[in-house]
PDB file of C-alpha atoms in Angstrom:
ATOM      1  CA  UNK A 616      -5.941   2.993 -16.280  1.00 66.00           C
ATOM      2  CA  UNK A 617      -4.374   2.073 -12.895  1.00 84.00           C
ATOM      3  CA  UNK A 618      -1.850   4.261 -11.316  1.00 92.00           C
ATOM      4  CA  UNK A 619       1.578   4.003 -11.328  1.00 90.00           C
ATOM      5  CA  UNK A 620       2.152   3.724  -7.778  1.00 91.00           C
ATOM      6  CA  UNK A 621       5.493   2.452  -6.030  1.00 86.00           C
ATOM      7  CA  UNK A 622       5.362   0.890  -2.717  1.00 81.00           C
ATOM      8  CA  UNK A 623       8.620  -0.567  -1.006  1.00 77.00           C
ATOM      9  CA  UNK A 624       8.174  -3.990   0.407  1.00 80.00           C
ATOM     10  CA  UNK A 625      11.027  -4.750   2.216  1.00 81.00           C
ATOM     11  CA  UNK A 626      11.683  -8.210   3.704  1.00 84.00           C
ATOM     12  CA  UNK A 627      14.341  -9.639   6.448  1.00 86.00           C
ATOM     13  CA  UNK A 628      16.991 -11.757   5.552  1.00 87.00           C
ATOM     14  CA  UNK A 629      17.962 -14.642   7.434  1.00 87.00           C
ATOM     15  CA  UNK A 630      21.010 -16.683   7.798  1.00 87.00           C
ATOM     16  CA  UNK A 631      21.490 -19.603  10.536  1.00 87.00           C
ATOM     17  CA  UNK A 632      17.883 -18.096  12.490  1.00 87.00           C
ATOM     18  CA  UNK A 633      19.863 -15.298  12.412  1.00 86.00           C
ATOM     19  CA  UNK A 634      17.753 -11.620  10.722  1.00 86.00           C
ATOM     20  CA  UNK A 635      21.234 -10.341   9.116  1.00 86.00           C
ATOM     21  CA  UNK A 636      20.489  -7.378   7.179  1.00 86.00           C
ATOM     22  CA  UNK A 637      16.606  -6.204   5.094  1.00 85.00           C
ATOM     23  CA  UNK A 638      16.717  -5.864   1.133  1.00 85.00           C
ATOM     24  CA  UNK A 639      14.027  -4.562  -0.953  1.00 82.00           C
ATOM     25  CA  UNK A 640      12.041  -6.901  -2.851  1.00 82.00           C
ATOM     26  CA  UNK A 641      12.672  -6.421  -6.730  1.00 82.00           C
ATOM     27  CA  UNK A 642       9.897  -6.225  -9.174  1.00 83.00           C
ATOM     28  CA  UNK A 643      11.135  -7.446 -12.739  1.00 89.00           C
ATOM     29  CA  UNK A 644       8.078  -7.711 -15.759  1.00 93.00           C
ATOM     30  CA  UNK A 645       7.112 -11.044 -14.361  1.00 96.00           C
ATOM     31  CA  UNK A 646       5.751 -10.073 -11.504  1.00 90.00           C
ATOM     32  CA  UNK A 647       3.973  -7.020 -13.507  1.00 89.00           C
ATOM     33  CA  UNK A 648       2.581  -9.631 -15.923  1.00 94.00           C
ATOM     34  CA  UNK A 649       1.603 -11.456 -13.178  1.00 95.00           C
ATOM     35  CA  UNK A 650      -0.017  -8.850 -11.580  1.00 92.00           C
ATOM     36  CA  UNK A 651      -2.128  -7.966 -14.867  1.00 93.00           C
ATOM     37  CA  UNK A 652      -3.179 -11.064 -14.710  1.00 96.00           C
ATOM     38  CA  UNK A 653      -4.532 -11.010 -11.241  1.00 96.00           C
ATOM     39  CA  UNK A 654      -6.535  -7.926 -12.225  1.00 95.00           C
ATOM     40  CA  UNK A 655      -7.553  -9.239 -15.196  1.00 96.00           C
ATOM     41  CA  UNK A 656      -9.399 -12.376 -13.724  1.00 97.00           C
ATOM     42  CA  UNK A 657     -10.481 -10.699 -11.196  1.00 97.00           C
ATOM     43  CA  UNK A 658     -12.549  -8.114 -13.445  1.00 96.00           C
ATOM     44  CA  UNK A 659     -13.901 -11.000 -15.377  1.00 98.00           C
ATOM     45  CA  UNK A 660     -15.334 -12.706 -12.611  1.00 98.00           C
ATOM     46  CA  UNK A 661     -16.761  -9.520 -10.467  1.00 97.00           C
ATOM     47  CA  UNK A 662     -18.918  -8.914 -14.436  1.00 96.00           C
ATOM     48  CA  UNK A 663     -19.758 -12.792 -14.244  1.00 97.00           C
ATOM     49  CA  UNK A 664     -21.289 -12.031 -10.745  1.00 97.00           C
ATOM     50  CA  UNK A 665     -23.474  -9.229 -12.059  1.00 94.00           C
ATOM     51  CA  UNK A 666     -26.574 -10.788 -11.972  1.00 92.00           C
ATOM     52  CA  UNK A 667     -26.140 -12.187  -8.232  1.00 96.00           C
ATOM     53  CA  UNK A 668     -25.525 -10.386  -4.824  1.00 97.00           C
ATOM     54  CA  UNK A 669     -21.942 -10.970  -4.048  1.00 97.00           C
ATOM     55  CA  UNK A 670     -18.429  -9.051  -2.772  1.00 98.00           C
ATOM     56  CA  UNK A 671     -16.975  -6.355  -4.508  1.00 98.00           C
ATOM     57  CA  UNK A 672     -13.089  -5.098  -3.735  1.00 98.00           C
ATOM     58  CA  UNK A 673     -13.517  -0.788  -3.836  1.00 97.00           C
ATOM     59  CA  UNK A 674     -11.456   1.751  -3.286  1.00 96.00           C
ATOM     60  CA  UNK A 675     -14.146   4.835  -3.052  1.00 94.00           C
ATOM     61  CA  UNK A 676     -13.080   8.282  -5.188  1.00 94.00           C
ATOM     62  CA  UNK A 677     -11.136  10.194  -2.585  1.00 92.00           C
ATOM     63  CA  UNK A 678     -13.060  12.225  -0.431  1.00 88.00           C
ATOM     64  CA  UNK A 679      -9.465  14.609   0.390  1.00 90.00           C
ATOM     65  CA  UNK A 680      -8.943  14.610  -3.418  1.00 95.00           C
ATOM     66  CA  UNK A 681      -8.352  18.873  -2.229  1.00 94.00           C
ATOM     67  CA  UNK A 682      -4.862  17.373  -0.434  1.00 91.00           C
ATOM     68  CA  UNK A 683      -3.855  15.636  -3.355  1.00 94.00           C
ATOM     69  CA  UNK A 684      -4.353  18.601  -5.585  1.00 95.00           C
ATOM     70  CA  UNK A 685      -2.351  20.252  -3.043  1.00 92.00           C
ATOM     71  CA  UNK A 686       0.799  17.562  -2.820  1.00 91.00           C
ATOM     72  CA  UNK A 687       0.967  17.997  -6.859  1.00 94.00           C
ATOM     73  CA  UNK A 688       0.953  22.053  -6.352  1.00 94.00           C
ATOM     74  CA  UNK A 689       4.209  21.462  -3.588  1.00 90.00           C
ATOM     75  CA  UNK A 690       5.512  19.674  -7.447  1.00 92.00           C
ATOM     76  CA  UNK A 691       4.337  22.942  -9.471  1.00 94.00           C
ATOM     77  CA  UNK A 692       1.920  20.509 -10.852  1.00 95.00           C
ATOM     78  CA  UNK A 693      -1.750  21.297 -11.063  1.00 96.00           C
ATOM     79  CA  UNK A 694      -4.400  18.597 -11.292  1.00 96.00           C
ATOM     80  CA  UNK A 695      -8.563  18.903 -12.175  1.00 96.00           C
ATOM     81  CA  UNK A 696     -10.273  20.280  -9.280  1.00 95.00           C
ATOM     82  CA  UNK A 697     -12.419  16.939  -9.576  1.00 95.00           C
ATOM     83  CA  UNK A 698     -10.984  13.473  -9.130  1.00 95.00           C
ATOM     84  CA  UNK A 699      -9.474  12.044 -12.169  1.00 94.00           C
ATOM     85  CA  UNK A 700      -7.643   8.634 -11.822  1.00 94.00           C
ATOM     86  CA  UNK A 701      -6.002   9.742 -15.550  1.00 94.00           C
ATOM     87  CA  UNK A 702      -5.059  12.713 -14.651  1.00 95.00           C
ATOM     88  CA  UNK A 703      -3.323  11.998 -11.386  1.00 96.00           C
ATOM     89  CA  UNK A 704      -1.744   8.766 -13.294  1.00 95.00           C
ATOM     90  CA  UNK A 705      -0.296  11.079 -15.669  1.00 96.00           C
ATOM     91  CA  UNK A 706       0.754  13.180 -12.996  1.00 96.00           C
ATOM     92  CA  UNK A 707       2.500  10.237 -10.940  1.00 96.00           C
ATOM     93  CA  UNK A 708       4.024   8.946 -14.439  1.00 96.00           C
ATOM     94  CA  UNK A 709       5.835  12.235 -14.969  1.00 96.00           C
ATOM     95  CA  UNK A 710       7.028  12.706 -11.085  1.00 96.00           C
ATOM     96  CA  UNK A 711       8.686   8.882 -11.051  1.00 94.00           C
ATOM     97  CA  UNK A 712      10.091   9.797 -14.132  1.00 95.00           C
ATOM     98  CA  UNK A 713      11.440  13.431 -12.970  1.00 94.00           C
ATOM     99  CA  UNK A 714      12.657  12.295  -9.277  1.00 90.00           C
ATOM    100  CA  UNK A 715      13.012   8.624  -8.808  1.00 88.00           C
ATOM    101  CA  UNK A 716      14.859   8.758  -5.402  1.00 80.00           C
ATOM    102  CA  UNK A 717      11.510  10.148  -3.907  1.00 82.00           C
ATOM    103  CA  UNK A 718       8.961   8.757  -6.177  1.00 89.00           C
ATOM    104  CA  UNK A 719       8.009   5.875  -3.293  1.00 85.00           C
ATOM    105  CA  UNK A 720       7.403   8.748  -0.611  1.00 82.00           C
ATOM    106  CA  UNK A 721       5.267  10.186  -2.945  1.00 89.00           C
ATOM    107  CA  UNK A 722       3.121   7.362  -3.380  1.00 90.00           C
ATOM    108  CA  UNK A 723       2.798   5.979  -0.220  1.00 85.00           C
ATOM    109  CA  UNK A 724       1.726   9.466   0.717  1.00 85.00           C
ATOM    110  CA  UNK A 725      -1.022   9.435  -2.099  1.00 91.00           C
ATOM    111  CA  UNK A 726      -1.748   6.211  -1.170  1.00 91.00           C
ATOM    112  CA  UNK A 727      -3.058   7.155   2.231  1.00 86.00           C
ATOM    113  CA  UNK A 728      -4.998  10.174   1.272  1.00 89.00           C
ATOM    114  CA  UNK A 729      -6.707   7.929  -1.635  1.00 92.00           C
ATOM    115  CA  UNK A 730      -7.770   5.762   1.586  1.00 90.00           C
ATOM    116  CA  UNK A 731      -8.015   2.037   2.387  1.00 92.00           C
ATOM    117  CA  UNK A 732      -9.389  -0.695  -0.036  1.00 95.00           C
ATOM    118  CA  UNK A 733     -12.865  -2.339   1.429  1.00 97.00           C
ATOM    119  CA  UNK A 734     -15.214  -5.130   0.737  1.00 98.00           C
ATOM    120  CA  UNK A 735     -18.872  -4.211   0.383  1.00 98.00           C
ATOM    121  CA  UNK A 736     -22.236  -6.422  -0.585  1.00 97.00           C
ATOM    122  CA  UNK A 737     -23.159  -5.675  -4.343  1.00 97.00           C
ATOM    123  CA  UNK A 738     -26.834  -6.284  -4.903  1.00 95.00           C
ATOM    124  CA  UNK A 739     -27.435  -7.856  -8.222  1.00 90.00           C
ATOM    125  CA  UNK A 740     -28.737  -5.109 -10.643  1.00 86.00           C
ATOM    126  CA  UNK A 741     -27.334  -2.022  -8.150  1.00 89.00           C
ATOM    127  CA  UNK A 742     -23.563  -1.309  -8.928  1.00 85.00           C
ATOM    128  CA  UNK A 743     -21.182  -0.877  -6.029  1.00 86.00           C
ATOM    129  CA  UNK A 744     -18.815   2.338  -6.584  1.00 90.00           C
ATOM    130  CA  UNK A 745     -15.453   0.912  -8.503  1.00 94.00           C
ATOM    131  CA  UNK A 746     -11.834   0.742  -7.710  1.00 95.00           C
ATOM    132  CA  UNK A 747     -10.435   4.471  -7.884  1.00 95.00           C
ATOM    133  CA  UNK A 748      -6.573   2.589  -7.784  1.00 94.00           C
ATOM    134  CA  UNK A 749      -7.034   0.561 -10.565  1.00 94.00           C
ATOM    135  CA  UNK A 750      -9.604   2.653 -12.819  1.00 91.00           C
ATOM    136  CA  UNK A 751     -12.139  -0.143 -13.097  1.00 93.00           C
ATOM    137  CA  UNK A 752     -15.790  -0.076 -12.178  1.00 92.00           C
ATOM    138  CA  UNK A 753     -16.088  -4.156 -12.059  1.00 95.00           C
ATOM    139  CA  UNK A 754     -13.843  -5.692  -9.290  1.00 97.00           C
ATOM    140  CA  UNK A 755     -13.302  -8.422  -6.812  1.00 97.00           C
ATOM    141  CA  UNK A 756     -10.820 -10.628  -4.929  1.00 98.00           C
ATOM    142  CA  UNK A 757     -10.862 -14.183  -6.366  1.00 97.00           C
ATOM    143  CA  UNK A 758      -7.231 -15.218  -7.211  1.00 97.00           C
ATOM    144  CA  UNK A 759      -6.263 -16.314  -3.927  1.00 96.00           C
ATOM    145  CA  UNK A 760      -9.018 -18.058  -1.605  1.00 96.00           C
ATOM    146  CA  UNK A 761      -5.763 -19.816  -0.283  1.00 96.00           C
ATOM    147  CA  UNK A 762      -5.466 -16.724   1.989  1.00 94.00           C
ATOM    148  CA  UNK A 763      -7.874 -14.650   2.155  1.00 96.00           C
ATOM    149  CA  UNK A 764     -11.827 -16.077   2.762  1.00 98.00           C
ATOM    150  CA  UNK A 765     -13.053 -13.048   0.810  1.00 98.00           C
ATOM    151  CA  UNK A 766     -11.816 -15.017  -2.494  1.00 98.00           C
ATOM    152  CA  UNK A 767     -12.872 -18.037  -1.051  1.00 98.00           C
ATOM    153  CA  UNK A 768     -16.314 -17.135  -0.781  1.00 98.00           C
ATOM    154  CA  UNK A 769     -16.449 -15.335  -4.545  1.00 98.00           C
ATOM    155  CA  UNK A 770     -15.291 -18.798  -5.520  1.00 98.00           C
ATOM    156  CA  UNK A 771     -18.218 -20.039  -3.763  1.00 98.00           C
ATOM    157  CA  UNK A 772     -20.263 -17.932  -5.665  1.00 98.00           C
ATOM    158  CA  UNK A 773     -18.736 -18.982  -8.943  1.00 98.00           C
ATOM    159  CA  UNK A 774     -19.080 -22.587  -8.553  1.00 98.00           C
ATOM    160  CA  UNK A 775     -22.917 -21.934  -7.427  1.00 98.00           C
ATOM    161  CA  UNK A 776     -23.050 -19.979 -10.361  1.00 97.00           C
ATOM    162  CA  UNK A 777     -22.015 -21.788 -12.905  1.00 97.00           C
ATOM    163  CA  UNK A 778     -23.637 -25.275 -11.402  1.00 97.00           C
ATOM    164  CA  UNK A 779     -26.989 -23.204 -11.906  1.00 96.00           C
ATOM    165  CA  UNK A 780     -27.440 -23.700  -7.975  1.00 97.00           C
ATOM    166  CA  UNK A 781     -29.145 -20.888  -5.501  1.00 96.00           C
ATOM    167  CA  UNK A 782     -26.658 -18.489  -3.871  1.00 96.00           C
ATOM    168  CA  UNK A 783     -25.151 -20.229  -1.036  1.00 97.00           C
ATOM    169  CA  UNK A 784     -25.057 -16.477   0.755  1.00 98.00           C
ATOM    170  CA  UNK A 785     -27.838 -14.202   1.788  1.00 97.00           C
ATOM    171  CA  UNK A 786     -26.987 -10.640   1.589  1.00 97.00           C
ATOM    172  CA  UNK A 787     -27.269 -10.054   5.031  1.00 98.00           C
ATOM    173  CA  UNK A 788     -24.463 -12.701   5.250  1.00 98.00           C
ATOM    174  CA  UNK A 789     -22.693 -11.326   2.373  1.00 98.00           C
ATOM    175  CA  UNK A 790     -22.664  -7.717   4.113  1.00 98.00           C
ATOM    176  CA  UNK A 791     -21.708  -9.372   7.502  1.00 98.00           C
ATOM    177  CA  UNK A 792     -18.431 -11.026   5.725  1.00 99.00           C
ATOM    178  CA  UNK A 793     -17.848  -7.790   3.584  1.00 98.00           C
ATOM    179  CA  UNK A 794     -17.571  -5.990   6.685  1.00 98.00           C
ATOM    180  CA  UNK A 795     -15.525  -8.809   8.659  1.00 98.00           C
ATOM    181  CA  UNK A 796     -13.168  -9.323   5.697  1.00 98.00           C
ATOM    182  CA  UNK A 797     -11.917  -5.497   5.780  1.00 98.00           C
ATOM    183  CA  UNK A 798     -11.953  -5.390   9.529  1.00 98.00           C
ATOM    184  CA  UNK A 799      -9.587  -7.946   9.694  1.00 97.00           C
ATOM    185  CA  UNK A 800      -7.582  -7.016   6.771  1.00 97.00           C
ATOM    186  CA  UNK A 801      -6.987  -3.768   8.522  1.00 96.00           C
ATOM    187  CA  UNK A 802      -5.858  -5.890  11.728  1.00 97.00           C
ATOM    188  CA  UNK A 803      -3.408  -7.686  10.141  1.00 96.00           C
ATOM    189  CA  UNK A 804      -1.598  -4.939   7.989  1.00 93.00           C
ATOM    190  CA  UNK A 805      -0.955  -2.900  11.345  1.00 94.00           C
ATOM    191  CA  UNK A 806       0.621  -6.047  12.514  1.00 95.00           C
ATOM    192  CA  UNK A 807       2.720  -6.602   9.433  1.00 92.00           C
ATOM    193  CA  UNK A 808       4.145  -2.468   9.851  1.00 89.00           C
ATOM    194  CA  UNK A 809       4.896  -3.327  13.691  1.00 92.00           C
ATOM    195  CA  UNK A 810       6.460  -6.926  13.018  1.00 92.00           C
ATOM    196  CA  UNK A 811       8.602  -4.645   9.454  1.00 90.00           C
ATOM    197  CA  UNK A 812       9.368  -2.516  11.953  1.00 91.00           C
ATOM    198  CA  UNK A 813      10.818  -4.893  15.007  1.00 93.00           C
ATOM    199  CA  UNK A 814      12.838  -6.521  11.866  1.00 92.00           C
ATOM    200  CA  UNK A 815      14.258  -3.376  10.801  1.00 93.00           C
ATOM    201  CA  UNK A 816      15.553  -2.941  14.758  1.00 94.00           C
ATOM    202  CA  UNK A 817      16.770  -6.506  14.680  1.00 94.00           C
ATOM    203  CA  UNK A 818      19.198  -6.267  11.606  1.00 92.00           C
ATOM    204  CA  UNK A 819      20.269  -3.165  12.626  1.00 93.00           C
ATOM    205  CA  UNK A 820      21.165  -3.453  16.092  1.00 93.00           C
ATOM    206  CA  UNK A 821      24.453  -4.821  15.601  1.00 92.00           C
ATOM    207  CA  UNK A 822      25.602  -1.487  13.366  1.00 94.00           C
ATOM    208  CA  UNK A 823      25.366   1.458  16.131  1.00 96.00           C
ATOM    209  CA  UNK A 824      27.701   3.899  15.236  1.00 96.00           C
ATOM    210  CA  UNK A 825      27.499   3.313  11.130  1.00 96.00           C
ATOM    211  CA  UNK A 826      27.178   6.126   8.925  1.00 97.00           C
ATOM    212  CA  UNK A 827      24.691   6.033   6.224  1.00 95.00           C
ATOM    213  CA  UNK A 828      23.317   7.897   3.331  1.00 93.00           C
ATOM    214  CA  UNK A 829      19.471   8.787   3.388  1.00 91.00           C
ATOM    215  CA  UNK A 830      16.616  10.884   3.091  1.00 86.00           C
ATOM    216  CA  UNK A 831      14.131  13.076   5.044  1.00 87.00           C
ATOM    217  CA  UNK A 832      10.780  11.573   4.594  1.00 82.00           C
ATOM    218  CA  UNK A 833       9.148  13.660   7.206  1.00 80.00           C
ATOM    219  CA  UNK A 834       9.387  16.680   9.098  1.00 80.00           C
ATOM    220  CA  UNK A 835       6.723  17.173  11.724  1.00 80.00           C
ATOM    221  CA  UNK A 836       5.591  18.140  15.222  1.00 79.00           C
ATOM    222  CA  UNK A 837       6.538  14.534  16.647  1.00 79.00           C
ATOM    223  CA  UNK A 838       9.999  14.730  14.621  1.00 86.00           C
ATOM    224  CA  UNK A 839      11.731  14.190  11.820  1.00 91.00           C
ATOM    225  CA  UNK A 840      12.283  11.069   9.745  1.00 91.00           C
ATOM    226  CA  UNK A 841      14.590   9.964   7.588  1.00 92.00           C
ATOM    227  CA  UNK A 842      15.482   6.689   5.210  1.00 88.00           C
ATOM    228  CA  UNK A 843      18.367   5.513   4.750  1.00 91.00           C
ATOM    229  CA  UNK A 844      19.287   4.446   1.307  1.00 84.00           C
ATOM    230  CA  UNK A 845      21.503   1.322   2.003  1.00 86.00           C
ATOM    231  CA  UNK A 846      19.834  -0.677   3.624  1.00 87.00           C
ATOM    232  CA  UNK A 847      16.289   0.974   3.243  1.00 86.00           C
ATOM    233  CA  UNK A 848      15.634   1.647   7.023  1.00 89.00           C
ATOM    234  CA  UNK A 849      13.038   4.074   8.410  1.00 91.00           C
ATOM    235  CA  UNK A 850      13.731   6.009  11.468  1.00 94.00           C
ATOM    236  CA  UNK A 851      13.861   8.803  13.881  1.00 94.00           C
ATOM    237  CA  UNK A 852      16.119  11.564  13.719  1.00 94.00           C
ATOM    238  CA  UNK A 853      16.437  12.247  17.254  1.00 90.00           C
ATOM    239  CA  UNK A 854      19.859  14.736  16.917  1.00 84.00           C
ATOM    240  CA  UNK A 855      20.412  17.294  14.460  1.00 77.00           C
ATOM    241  CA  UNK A 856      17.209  17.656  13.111  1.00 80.00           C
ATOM    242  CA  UNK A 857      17.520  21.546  12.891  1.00 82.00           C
ATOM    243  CA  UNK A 858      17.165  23.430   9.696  1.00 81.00           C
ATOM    244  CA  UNK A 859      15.770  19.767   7.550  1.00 85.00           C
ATOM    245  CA  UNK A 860      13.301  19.705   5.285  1.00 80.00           C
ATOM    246  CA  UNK A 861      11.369  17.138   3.596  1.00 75.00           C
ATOM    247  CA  UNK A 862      13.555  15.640   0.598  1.00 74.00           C
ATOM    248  CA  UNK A 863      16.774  16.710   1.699  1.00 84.00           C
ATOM    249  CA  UNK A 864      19.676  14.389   1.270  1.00 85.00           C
ATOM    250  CA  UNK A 865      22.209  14.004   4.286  1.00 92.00           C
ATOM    251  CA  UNK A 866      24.540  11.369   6.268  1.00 95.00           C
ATOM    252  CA  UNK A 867      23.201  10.271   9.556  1.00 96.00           C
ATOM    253  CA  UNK A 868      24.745   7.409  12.008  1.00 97.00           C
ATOM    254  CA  UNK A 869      22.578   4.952  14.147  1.00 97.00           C
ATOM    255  CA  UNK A 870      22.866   5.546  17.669  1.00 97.00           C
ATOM    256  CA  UNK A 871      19.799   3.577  19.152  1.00 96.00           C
ATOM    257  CA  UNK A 872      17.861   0.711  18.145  1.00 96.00           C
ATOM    258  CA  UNK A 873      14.623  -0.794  20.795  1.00 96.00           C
ATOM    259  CA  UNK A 874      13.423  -4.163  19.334  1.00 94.00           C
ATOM    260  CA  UNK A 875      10.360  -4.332  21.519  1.00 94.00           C
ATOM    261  CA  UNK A 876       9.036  -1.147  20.199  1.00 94.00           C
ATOM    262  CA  UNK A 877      10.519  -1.144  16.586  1.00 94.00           C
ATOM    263  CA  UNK A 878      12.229   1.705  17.070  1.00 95.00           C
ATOM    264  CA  UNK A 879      15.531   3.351  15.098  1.00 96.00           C
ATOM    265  CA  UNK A 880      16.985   6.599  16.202  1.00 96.00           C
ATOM    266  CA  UNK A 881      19.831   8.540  14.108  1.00 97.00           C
ATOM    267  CA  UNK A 882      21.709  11.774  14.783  1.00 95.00           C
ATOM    268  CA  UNK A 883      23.011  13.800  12.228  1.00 94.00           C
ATOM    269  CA  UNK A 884      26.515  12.788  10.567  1.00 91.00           C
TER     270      UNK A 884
END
């Protein structure tokens, strides 16, 4: 079902107020259990909800499916030229398994041509489109209405529900909130990248002139990135950038950091 899909979450750490260094948060079968468990409830209670209007978590089928059909052809893979959740799982599966130093860049760049999660009003009896990510056609968000009001209000819906009571929400409300919920979802996750990367600047501005191991992650008109291995910092290569090409492997020393901006500049080792 779901696909394999590895994102990086890296997080500061701290000693005496102080951001000292960023590590990369470890995933161990607990937190994969954990997970299935999430997705698991949350199935249950979006098919409990059938026969009443209420919020639905989607991811829609990928309207640039033709670029991801491309990005496995740059692999000498080939995928359906229809989207297939299986097939680009299996795909994914045998990429982490073939080159795990690059396996995150891959998914974080299928990840953005799969597009954003949403919340949208599901009329009772019409079916909202499913969850491409996670293969399901039944989903919500209701395992954590301590954060996010989405969950709250399925829980709403639930406890109406089950109390044989009226839905507390008209769908024009329902619809409003769908909308409101994704809007500011989308706020706050381009505040999380900028706040990652003014972090990243902070533990690193005390290393200018360290050599490190990494990884071009992107080669384009505005420049070329890299990531370095140890610590896992993303930034500009702003010397040397001649001749580099996505997945190469080089050494590259800091030369600038800008904390108000978040940015990380490297030259060539």
């Amino acid at each position: 079902g779901a696909l394999n899909l590895q994102t990086d979450e890296i997080h500061p750490l701290v000693l005496n107020n102080q951001v000292i260094d960023v590590v990369k948060q470890q995933k161990n079968h607990a937190t994969e259990l954990i997970e299935d468990f999430m997705i698991a409830a949350n199935g249950v209670v979006a098919r409990l909800l059938e026969k009443v209007s209420s919020l639905r978590r989607i991811v829609r089928t990928p309207e640039r499916w033709d670029r991801i059909v491309q990005l496995a052809a740059t692999k000498s893979e080939k995928l359906p030229a229809q989207p297939d959740s299986k097939a680009l799982n299996d795909f994914l599966l045998r990429r982490k398994a073939a080159d795990p130093d690059h396996f995150a860049d891959l998914s974080l760049a299928v990840i953005k041509l799969i597009g954003p999660g949403e919340y949208v009003l599901e009329r009772a009896g019409e079916p909202a489109p499913g969850h491409f990510g996670l293969a399901v056609q039944d989903y919500t968000h209701s395992t954590a209405p301590n954060r996010r009001f989405a969950d709250m209000v399925t829980q709403r819906l639930v406890k109406s529900l089950l109390a044989g009571q009226s839905n507390p929400y008209s769908e024009s409300e329902l619809s409003t909130i769908a909308a409101n919920c994704t809007e500011k979802e989308n706020a706050a996750k381009k505040v999380e990248r900028e706040m990652s990367k003014r972090l990243a600047a902070v533990a690193m501005q005390h290393r200018i002139g360290e050599v490190f191991d990494a990884i071009v992650t992107g080669a384009t008109d505005h420049g070329t990135f890299v990531r370095t291995l140890q610590p896992r910092i993303d930034g500009l290569l702003a010397q040397g950038e001649q001749g580099l090409d996505v997945g190469d492997k080089l050494r590259v020393k800091l030369i600038r950091t800008d904390v108000q901006r978040g940015y990380i500049d490297f030259a060539r080792a």
